[in-house]
């Protein structure tokens, strides 16, 4: 396809764009698509989650949340996150509509004012609730949000894994690239290294205690370590339920107004 | 606790382990400090007031039915009117597949702008809580929500009118003449029992949120009429007129930019007038490689009644009758929002509103920070600069204040 392109231009292209079509890119995309295919058809789920934020000194703070997610075929998922603690934000809710190619949409519900506020959509690199997770780390991970490049196969903790890089398509992403370790047995992400805009290693996210819910796998423990600040955030997922019969009605602004 | 459906809610709630049920709330103290001497007789330079806001929530029938109760109570040894109790919420909610029904005392917010909330009319302002009018009294209502795809129609029947709360003689800030609630009059022959009607149609579609609303009933802003209660002694008597309001509130998000517009047409005593606020908020996320977000806000505020929109409290003997007050006839808001995105959720919102027709200026700063896991500190500065003698805020020219609130959440 690119045979007519001069070598110099090709070198320049490789230097400026992280990705161009090639066998490693094709393989990376194939892996991502397979992972996405295996994780489709779950319809909806609910879960309770606890976030433990640890600073450099090891001091901990805790947030408890409830999450509802609705799978939208051919688009990003809809999700509703309700905060139970800290007590001053109890009843605060974040409604997100992820999209494959256009900006995600977000609304914040402030219970004291009963006010629904639209959030500017390019805050994805910002921290979620003061944690080490950015908004873009917790929203629905659509295949189209990245381009891919397979790096190698190796063993990680006794499992055969693919190692591939993915590059965020959105210029507002806080990352230049992510290195993903995904097991070959069930296409579950085991680990992600995040590289910041200066190409420096920023964070590592580890997925632990995968549990099967029907044919869908979910990690019970997701721990993000920030290598630049030595802070970490552990996300513990409990009480996952799939196919609970949620509909788009549970993810509109009227639903926000009855969040408690 | 004798309310039968509360009991039912408790019982049913215990059968189905519902989420976030039970008691919660906050309690704390507010310290209000003025750094200039008071202008009006009876006022003080500081006010200390404890408050409590307990809340009970129950959900049953798989979340399709809800009961919510919120009570607010504040004590104040210096301002009798600031010492008050209000049922913020006492509502039963039933949710169907494409409808919801709400009955009881509740709160509804309409709008998108920051400096003033023109469209928002369902709930009365609890003005003694904050002169910005953002704190609301509970409103008895019957509310039917009908959902059709991305659009929603809300219908409200509001069977009872709540009078606006005003500071007492010793309260601060206040108008020069004290507002006497007991002298309130209503255009509606059945007074507070006039049944008001409100409706709002809203739609949310690819970046656009749009609401069209209509209200007919007793207006929430009274005219304040000077009234002689003794020789040489005057107070202001609130007069609440019937009002028709057509409202538009809309926002459009485009990347970091959020555009906002609110506009109302109001008919009172046979005359229509128009007011609007329009502006934007632009958010710089993660400035200078930090996790801090900075939002720049600007809003233009307009009222076609011009200076007549302002209630001018006349010097007795009195004849003039002001229209319901609107401080913003031709003003601009410049604001700055700083979100630190830290573990303690520290946030600051600063704003200045210069009056384009004069030299007057209002400024405010609100900051909040969580302390530990269950405490919260709020600071609010508000001040008035160069307020001209004919401005409604002239009587508050010395009332720059700092309000410190420390609350414990349970």
XYZ file of C-alpha atoms in Angstrom:
670
model
C 0.000 0.000 0.000
C 2.792 2.378 0.861
C 5.292 1.100 -1.675
C 5.092 4.297 -3.697
C 5.979 6.386 -0.665
C 9.648 7.309 -0.612
C 11.797 5.963 2.167
C 12.401 9.418 3.535
C 8.699 10.191 3.695
C 8.103 6.853 5.347
C 10.735 7.554 7.973
C 9.180 10.960 8.575
C 5.746 9.370 8.849
C 6.943 6.775 11.317
C 8.640 9.469 13.347
C 5.556 11.679 13.582
C 2.729 9.183 13.716
C 2.929 6.409 16.207
C 0.920 4.152 13.970
C 0.769 3.216 10.350
C -0.784 0.140 8.878
C 1.534 -2.808 9.072
C 1.526 -6.369 10.383
C 2.181 -5.332 14.000
C -0.585 -2.718 13.825
C -2.992 -5.186 12.223
C -2.229 -7.746 14.876
C -2.702 -5.195 17.656
C -6.076 -4.148 16.257
C -7.123 -7.782 15.798
C -6.379 -8.497 19.462
C -8.336 -5.425 20.605
C -11.280 -6.361 18.414
C -11.293 -9.926 19.674
C -11.260 -8.693 23.284
C -14.163 -6.361 22.474
C -16.145 -9.127 20.725
C -15.680 -11.449 23.681
C -16.928 -8.741 26.008
C -20.061 -7.842 24.101
C -23.605 -8.911 24.755
C -23.580 -8.379 28.545
C -26.498 -5.919 28.192
C -26.145 -4.157 31.531
C -24.587 -4.463 34.939
C -24.579 -2.952 38.395
C -21.804 -3.019 40.959
C -20.669 -1.489 44.225
C -17.188 -0.139 44.337
C -14.813 1.168 46.930
C -11.936 3.417 46.082
C -8.976 3.569 48.449
C -6.694 6.520 47.861
C -3.220 6.313 49.334
C -0.735 9.152 49.379
C 3.055 9.017 49.563
C 2.948 8.806 53.371
C 0.525 5.879 53.183
C -2.447 7.864 54.520
C -5.683 6.467 53.172
C -9.016 7.953 52.234
C -12.030 6.072 51.055
C -14.896 6.597 48.636
C -17.883 4.294 48.187
C -19.828 4.323 44.966
C -22.470 2.443 43.057
C -22.183 2.002 39.328
C -24.773 1.138 36.713
C -23.729 0.496 33.132
C -25.738 -0.070 30.001
C -24.187 -1.578 26.915
C -25.072 0.360 23.776
C -24.318 -1.725 20.692
C -22.565 0.329 17.996
C -21.855 3.189 20.403
C -20.103 3.732 23.730
C -21.720 2.545 26.955
C -23.926 4.654 29.199
C -22.960 4.719 32.834
C -24.213 6.216 36.068
C -21.929 6.516 39.077
C -23.529 7.408 42.418
C -21.435 8.472 45.414
C -22.291 7.250 48.907
C -19.175 8.484 50.715
C -17.502 10.785 51.621
C -20.710 11.894 53.275
C -20.580 15.447 51.926
C -20.893 14.171 48.360
C -23.528 11.539 49.145
C -26.097 11.452 46.367
C -23.827 13.178 43.866
C -24.046 11.357 40.560
C -22.062 11.334 37.359
C -23.859 10.376 34.169
C -21.652 9.525 31.183
C -22.458 8.651 27.602
C -19.334 7.271 25.974
C -19.064 7.520 22.215
C -16.803 5.717 19.817
C -15.646 8.653 17.708
C -17.206 11.900 18.990
C -16.639 13.412 22.456
C -18.124 11.590 25.420
C -20.978 13.425 27.160
C -21.143 13.965 30.918
C -23.556 15.456 33.417
C -23.025 15.948 37.132
C -25.964 15.920 39.518
C -25.573 18.057 42.654
C -28.140 16.857 45.201
C -28.048 19.920 47.488
C -29.125 22.183 44.618
C -31.041 19.472 42.750
C -29.097 20.750 39.792
C -27.914 18.812 36.747
C -24.794 20.370 35.274
C -23.337 19.563 31.905
C -19.568 19.012 32.117
C -17.192 20.215 29.426
C -16.214 17.129 27.500
C -12.461 17.443 27.244
C -11.641 16.911 30.905
C -10.799 13.263 30.274
C -7.208 13.594 31.450
C -8.322 15.024 34.790
C -8.339 12.966 37.981
C -11.555 11.209 38.927
C -12.544 12.204 42.501
C -8.985 13.150 43.410
C -7.793 9.628 42.661
C -5.008 8.343 40.422
C -7.640 7.290 37.895
C -8.301 9.791 35.138
C -11.811 10.071 33.714
C -10.542 8.401 30.551
C -9.358 5.388 32.596
C -12.810 4.647 33.982
C -15.003 5.345 30.971
C -15.949 2.720 28.448
C -12.943 1.501 26.457
C -14.087 1.390 22.859
C -11.839 -0.117 20.183
C -12.101 3.087 18.124
C -10.634 5.235 20.900
C -7.135 3.955 20.161
C -4.877 2.796 17.389
C -2.812 -0.308 18.124
C 0.519 -1.979 17.658
C 1.392 -5.480 18.796
C 4.832 -5.622 20.418
C 5.504 -9.193 21.512
C 4.146 -12.272 23.234
C 5.521 -13.167 26.635
C 4.686 -14.700 29.978
C 3.330 -12.612 32.836
C 2.759 -14.271 36.188
C 2.694 -17.693 34.549
C 0.140 -16.691 31.901
C 0.755 -16.353 28.169
C 0.063 -12.757 27.255
C 0.003 -10.429 24.291
C 1.866 -7.199 24.811
C 0.646 -4.361 22.649
C 0.664 -0.608 22.603
C -2.354 1.561 22.098
C -2.341 5.234 21.189
C -5.267 7.483 22.135
C -6.968 9.035 19.121
C -8.243 12.020 21.122
C -5.733 14.873 21.339
C -7.094 15.720 24.812
C -5.923 12.424 26.243
C -3.339 12.707 28.987
C -1.349 9.888 27.434
C 0.835 9.440 24.388
C 0.692 5.678 24.644
C -0.346 2.760 26.833
C 1.347 -0.619 26.954
C -1.209 -3.359 27.569
C -0.607 -6.906 28.819
C -3.576 -9.122 27.886
C -3.851 -12.840 28.563
C -4.256 -15.120 25.566
C -6.616 -17.500 27.333
C -9.533 -15.104 27.817
C -8.390 -11.723 26.430
C -8.453 -10.034 29.828
C -6.261 -7.004 30.484
C -3.731 -7.843 33.195
C -1.701 -4.679 33.303
C -1.412 -1.294 31.620
C 1.552 1.096 31.660
C 0.549 4.684 30.932
C 2.990 7.122 29.351
C 2.353 10.837 29.789
C 2.554 13.612 27.213
C 6.306 13.830 27.786
C 6.623 10.110 26.952
C 7.592 9.337 30.573
C 6.133 6.372 32.439
C 3.324 7.870 34.542
C 1.199 5.094 35.987
C 0.695 1.344 36.090
C -2.732 -0.228 36.431
C -2.885 -3.841 37.607
C -6.014 -5.991 37.278
C -6.414 -8.730 39.875
C -8.934 -11.328 41.033
C -10.812 -11.781 37.781
C -14.212 -13.388 38.284
C -16.483 -14.860 35.629
C -20.078 -13.600 35.455
C -21.545 -15.955 32.881
C -19.097 -15.602 30.035
C -17.937 -12.145 31.062
C -14.850 -11.517 33.138
C -14.453 -8.632 35.549
C -11.473 -7.829 37.767
C -12.386 -7.389 41.429
C -9.289 -5.336 42.141
C -7.837 -2.608 39.957
C -4.851 -0.842 41.447
C -3.326 2.230 39.873
C 0.144 3.280 40.990
C 1.493 6.674 40.006
C 5.263 6.350 39.565
C 5.816 10.086 39.505
C 4.050 10.915 42.779
C 4.135 7.549 44.606
C 0.395 7.845 45.198
C -1.896 4.937 44.490
C -5.590 4.165 44.176
C -7.157 0.779 44.661
C -10.578 0.177 43.145
C -12.401 -2.780 44.686
C -15.497 -4.020 42.842
C -18.233 -5.889 44.707
C -21.664 -7.315 44.066
C -21.470 -7.345 40.282
C -24.822 -8.208 38.723
C -25.353 -8.693 35.002
C -28.549 -8.530 32.955
C -30.514 -6.637 35.607
C -32.955 -5.224 33.041
C -31.727 -1.619 33.002
C -32.820 0.548 30.080
C -31.899 3.930 28.605
C -34.502 5.364 31.014
C -32.156 4.599 33.893
C -29.503 6.781 32.264
C -31.251 10.058 31.516
C -31.470 13.318 33.437
C -34.725 12.225 35.042
C -32.861 9.274 36.519
C -30.349 11.702 38.018
C -33.113 13.569 39.810
C -34.114 10.450 41.748
C -30.636 9.365 42.722
C -30.278 8.998 46.496
C -43.182 9.601 62.397
C -46.917 9.012 62.485
C -47.115 9.347 58.737
C -48.394 5.959 57.555
C -46.477 5.834 54.346
C -43.257 6.614 56.142
C -43.904 3.595 58.301
C -44.681 1.559 55.197
C -41.496 2.804 53.640
C -39.477 1.742 56.661
C -41.070 -1.699 56.753
C -40.823 -2.328 53.034
C -37.335 -0.904 52.987
C -36.257 -3.507 55.492
C -37.726 -6.326 53.416
C -35.921 -5.386 50.225
C -32.387 -4.376 51.141
C -32.450 -1.080 49.317
C -29.439 1.041 48.685
C -28.447 4.180 50.607
C -31.593 3.966 52.741
C -31.851 5.467 56.162
C -30.780 8.611 57.947
C -28.013 10.907 56.891
C -27.431 14.635 56.883
C -25.238 17.368 58.208
C -24.918 19.599 61.203
C -22.593 22.445 61.983
C -22.111 26.095 62.728
C -22.016 29.171 60.566
C -20.092 32.258 61.532
C -21.060 35.387 59.650
C -18.673 38.309 60.068
C -18.986 41.875 58.737
C -15.916 44.044 58.823
C -17.672 47.393 58.609
C -19.986 48.879 61.184
C -23.660 48.312 60.516
C -25.672 51.085 58.881
C -29.056 50.122 60.238
C -30.218 50.128 63.794
C -30.291 46.801 65.577
C -27.692 45.109 63.389
C -24.546 43.404 64.644
C -21.071 42.760 63.236
C -21.172 39.026 63.680
C -23.693 36.221 63.902
C -23.074 32.704 65.079
C -25.698 30.154 64.181
C -25.850 26.374 64.513
C -27.815 24.330 62.011
C -28.892 20.768 61.386
C -30.214 19.162 58.204
C -31.258 15.546 58.734
C -32.428 13.484 55.807
C -34.254 10.184 55.562
C -34.434 8.199 52.342
C -36.141 4.924 51.623
C -36.487 3.027 48.396
C -38.498 -0.105 47.744
C -40.242 -2.037 44.993
C -36.937 -2.413 43.159
C -36.304 1.313 43.313
C -39.627 2.108 41.647
C -40.928 3.774 44.784
C -39.147 6.230 47.013
C -39.742 8.251 50.100
C -37.544 11.240 50.917
C -37.590 13.560 53.884
C -35.247 16.478 54.541
C -35.634 18.926 57.391
C -33.612 22.068 57.884
C -33.328 23.920 61.182
C -31.158 26.861 62.149
C -30.736 28.712 65.417
C -29.656 32.337 65.653
C -29.739 34.359 68.854
C -29.432 37.680 66.999
C -31.628 37.456 63.896
C -35.027 35.950 64.724
C -35.882 35.328 61.086
C -32.588 33.577 60.433
C -33.632 31.189 63.194
C -36.061 28.992 61.308
C -37.205 25.504 60.452
C -38.220 24.324 56.992
C -39.294 21.013 55.525
C -37.089 20.922 52.444
C -38.478 17.614 51.232
C -41.281 15.291 52.233
C -42.081 13.428 49.084
C -43.291 10.169 47.708
C -41.994 9.213 44.301
C -43.217 6.525 41.949
C -41.302 5.682 38.801
C -42.867 3.889 35.847
C -41.382 2.840 32.537
C -42.020 6.186 30.832
C -43.384 8.329 33.629
C -42.704 9.391 37.202
C -45.059 10.812 39.786
C -43.932 12.932 42.695
C -46.224 14.076 45.484
C -45.377 16.132 48.543
C -42.871 18.812 49.389
C -39.944 18.892 47.014
C -37.371 20.966 45.210
C -36.868 21.452 41.486
C -34.144 23.407 39.757
C -34.350 24.769 36.214
C -31.527 26.625 34.546
C -27.953 26.764 33.358
C -26.402 30.141 34.221
C -24.531 31.109 37.376
C -25.057 34.811 38.184
C -28.821 34.682 38.402
C -31.448 32.034 37.893
C -34.178 33.639 35.828
C -36.024 30.564 34.661
C -35.971 28.760 38.004
C -39.344 29.550 39.545
C -40.866 26.491 41.198
C -39.285 26.936 44.628
C -39.243 30.104 46.701
C -35.865 31.483 47.824
C -34.913 31.061 51.453
C -33.344 34.506 51.423
C -32.324 34.511 55.078
C -29.971 31.643 54.308
C -28.082 33.540 51.635
C -28.743 36.827 49.828
C -27.875 35.108 46.524
C -31.244 33.332 46.704
C -29.786 29.938 45.793
C -31.094 28.272 48.931
C -34.705 27.257 48.434
C -37.728 26.518 50.587
C -39.555 23.242 50.157
C -42.505 23.544 47.744
C -45.678 21.454 48.013
C -46.312 19.927 44.620
C -47.773 17.243 42.476
C -45.378 16.537 39.638
C -45.938 14.241 36.702
C -42.990 13.453 34.452
C -43.665 12.001 31.012
C -40.739 10.681 29.018
C -40.695 10.196 25.293
C -37.306 9.181 23.953
C -34.810 12.009 24.521
C -37.523 14.500 25.503
C -39.269 14.943 28.823
C -42.429 16.783 29.780
C -42.835 17.821 33.393
C -46.179 19.014 34.711
C -46.483 20.660 38.117
C -49.471 21.568 40.207
C -48.375 23.784 43.090
C -51.230 24.046 45.566
C -49.639 26.247 48.203
C -47.499 29.369 48.010
C -44.433 29.890 50.187
C -43.561 33.459 51.209
C -39.969 34.553 50.704
C -37.991 34.720 53.933
C -36.434 38.062 54.904
C -33.994 39.073 57.639
C -35.463 40.617 60.765
C -34.545 44.086 62.023
C -31.348 42.762 63.588
C -30.481 40.724 60.497
C -27.738 41.604 58.080
C -27.572 42.318 55.178
C -31.046 43.772 54.811
C -32.993 46.579 53.175
C -33.101 49.857 55.064
C -36.729 49.339 55.943
C -37.390 45.944 57.438
C -39.572 43.565 55.436
C -42.509 42.467 57.568
C -43.765 39.034 56.455
C -46.931 39.390 58.488
C -48.087 42.235 56.248
C -47.783 40.158 53.042
C -50.600 40.584 50.539
C -51.422 38.634 47.408
C -53.010 39.520 44.112
C -54.709 36.134 44.075
C -57.965 36.376 46.005
C -57.269 33.086 47.743
C -53.799 34.248 48.798
C -51.321 31.484 49.469
C -53.875 28.899 48.419
C -53.850 29.933 44.784
C -53.057 26.815 42.768
C -50.070 27.562 40.555
C -49.271 25.615 37.443
C -45.903 24.989 35.837
C -44.626 22.895 32.985
C -41.273 22.306 31.355
C -40.425 20.422 28.207
C -36.793 19.460 27.884
C -34.649 17.588 25.453
C -31.054 16.447 25.443
C -29.453 15.615 22.151
C -25.796 15.507 21.026
C -24.278 18.262 23.134
C -27.440 20.346 23.398
C -29.651 20.590 26.467
C -32.798 22.618 25.925
C -35.723 23.451 28.171
C -38.899 25.401 27.424
C -41.049 26.277 30.393
C -44.253 28.008 31.340
C -45.475 29.138 34.734
C -48.752 30.667 35.795
C -49.308 31.576 39.383
C -48.121 33.793 42.170
C -44.719 35.272 41.332
C -41.913 34.357 43.719
C -40.449 37.896 43.762
C -42.671 40.300 45.675
C -42.999 44.018 45.276
C -41.948 45.559 48.553
C -44.349 48.308 49.493
C -43.462 50.811 52.201
C -46.132 50.852 54.859
C -46.572 53.104 57.850
C -47.014 51.093 61.032
C -46.689 53.947 63.538
C -46.079 57.678 63.255
C -42.746 58.057 61.436
C -42.234 54.308 61.416
C -42.219 52.373 58.170
C -41.740 48.784 57.121
C -41.873 47.049 53.758
C -44.889 44.870 53.081
C -44.371 42.180 50.434
C -47.004 42.093 47.736
C -47.077 38.978 45.598
C -48.600 39.426 42.168
C -49.884 36.846 39.763
C -47.402 36.186 37.034
C -47.145 34.430 33.743
C -43.664 33.358 32.697
C -42.398 31.810 29.499
C -38.851 30.553 29.885
C -36.022 29.171 27.814
C -32.890 27.573 29.231
C -30.303 25.991 27.048
C -26.683 24.932 27.017
C -24.453 23.590 24.319
C -21.144 21.892 24.941
C -18.350 21.937 22.407
C -15.132 20.492 23.793
C -13.958 22.731 26.631
C -16.587 25.359 25.874
C -20.019 25.391 27.438
C -22.456 27.977 26.055
C -25.393 29.006 28.235
C -28.554 30.994 27.718
C -31.559 31.702 29.900
C -34.365 33.995 28.847
C -37.789 34.792 30.252
C -40.792 36.767 29.179
C -42.956 37.714 32.137
C -46.397 39.205 32.301
C -47.438 41.001 35.455
C -50.390 43.382 35.792
C -50.998 43.141 32.057
C -47.505 44.210 30.996
C -44.849 41.966 29.512
C -41.150 42.365 30.085
C -38.084 40.452 29.036
C -34.936 39.403 30.846
C -32.055 37.186 29.875
C -28.628 36.027 30.868
C -26.262 34.564 28.326
C -22.666 33.503 28.513
C -20.150 30.755 28.559
C -17.788 28.749 30.680
C -14.457 27.659 29.205
C -12.521 25.045 31.132
C -8.776 24.615 30.969
C -8.204 21.068 32.218
C -4.972 20.171 33.955
C -3.320 23.574 33.721
C 0.502 23.667 33.564
C 0.704 19.914 33.758
C -1.056 19.870 37.161
C -4.394 18.295 37.956
C -5.996 21.703 38.516
C -8.896 22.760 36.293
C -9.535 26.436 35.697
C -12.832 27.610 34.308
C -13.417 31.082 32.942
C -16.995 32.292 33.050
C -18.691 35.286 31.632
C -22.365 36.119 31.517
C -24.276 39.146 30.321
C -27.416 39.998 32.267
C -30.180 42.080 30.816
C -33.626 43.222 31.883
C -35.605 45.429 29.508
C -37.270 47.271 32.350
C -33.890 48.950 32.865
C -33.586 50.834 36.124
C -37.283 50.362 36.782
C -36.383 46.746 37.421
C -34.838 47.845 40.653
C -36.902 48.330 43.721
C -36.090 51.783 44.947
C -37.001 52.089 48.540
C -38.326 55.626 48.783
C -37.704 57.889 51.684
C -40.867 58.372 53.703
C -43.343 59.912 53.263
C -43.732 57.449 50.502
C -45.565 57.218 47.247
C -43.420 55.327 44.766
C -43.987 51.647 44.290
C -41.096 49.683 42.914
C -41.410 46.714 40.652
C -40.229 43.363 42.006
C -36.503 43.725 42.436
C -34.013 42.657 39.865
C -30.487 43.794 40.635
C -29.280 42.940 37.155
C -30.551 45.201 34.376
C -27.432 45.583 32.283
C -24.595 43.845 34.025
C -21.735 41.549 33.290
C -20.383 38.628 35.298
C -16.734 37.666 35.152
C -15.985 34.496 37.003
C -13.194 32.102 37.704
C -13.691 28.545 38.870
C -10.742 26.589 40.208
C -11.130 22.881 40.795
C -8.102 21.384 42.474
C -9.191 17.786 41.850
C -7.456 16.826 45.073
C -8.422 14.231 47.653
C -10.155 16.952 49.718
C -12.202 18.158 46.706
C -11.021 21.758 47.095
C -12.910 24.209 44.898
C -13.006 27.986 44.514
C -15.500 30.071 42.587
C -14.861 33.799 42.222
C -17.078 36.304 40.526
C -17.431 40.021 39.986
C -20.488 41.718 38.566
C -19.879 45.300 37.463
C -23.017 47.266 36.648
C -22.638 48.547 33.086
C -24.951 51.479 33.807
C -23.037 52.724 36.819
C -19.890 52.293 38.855
C -21.321 49.720 41.223
C -19.771 46.304 41.580
C -20.593 43.127 43.470
C -17.925 40.532 44.130
C -18.026 37.124 45.696
C -15.776 34.213 46.404
C -16.898 30.784 47.468
C -14.439 28.113 48.533
C -14.913 24.640 49.932
C -12.700 21.874 51.182
C -13.340 18.543 52.870
C -11.533 18.060 56.166
C -10.814 14.412 56.868
C -13.636 12.180 55.664
C -16.685 13.704 57.338
C -16.100 17.431 57.841
C -16.412 20.244 55.392
C -15.297 23.839 55.500
C -17.019 26.459 53.351
C -15.919 30.064 53.032
C -17.876 32.784 51.323
C -16.841 36.385 50.806
C -19.331 38.839 49.402
C -18.865 42.513 48.963
C -20.306 45.628 47.423
C -18.138 48.384 45.945
C -19.206 51.903 44.977
C -22.911 51.233 45.210
C -24.740 54.380 44.051
C -27.324 55.958 46.293
C -30.212 55.077 43.967
C -29.299 51.374 43.790
C -31.336 48.758 45.602
C -28.094 47.516 47.141
C -27.238 50.932 48.614
C -28.710 49.863 51.922
C -26.169 47.013 51.954
C -23.113 49.089 51.036
C -21.404 48.400 54.374
C -22.357 44.751 54.420
C -19.256 43.091 52.972
C -19.023 39.810 54.804
C -17.205 36.547 55.240
C -19.294 33.503 56.038
C -17.487 30.500 57.481
C -19.377 27.242 57.694
C -18.038 24.156 59.352
C -20.238 21.122 58.964
C -20.097 17.519 60.032
C -21.752 15.025 57.707
C -23.346 11.890 59.071
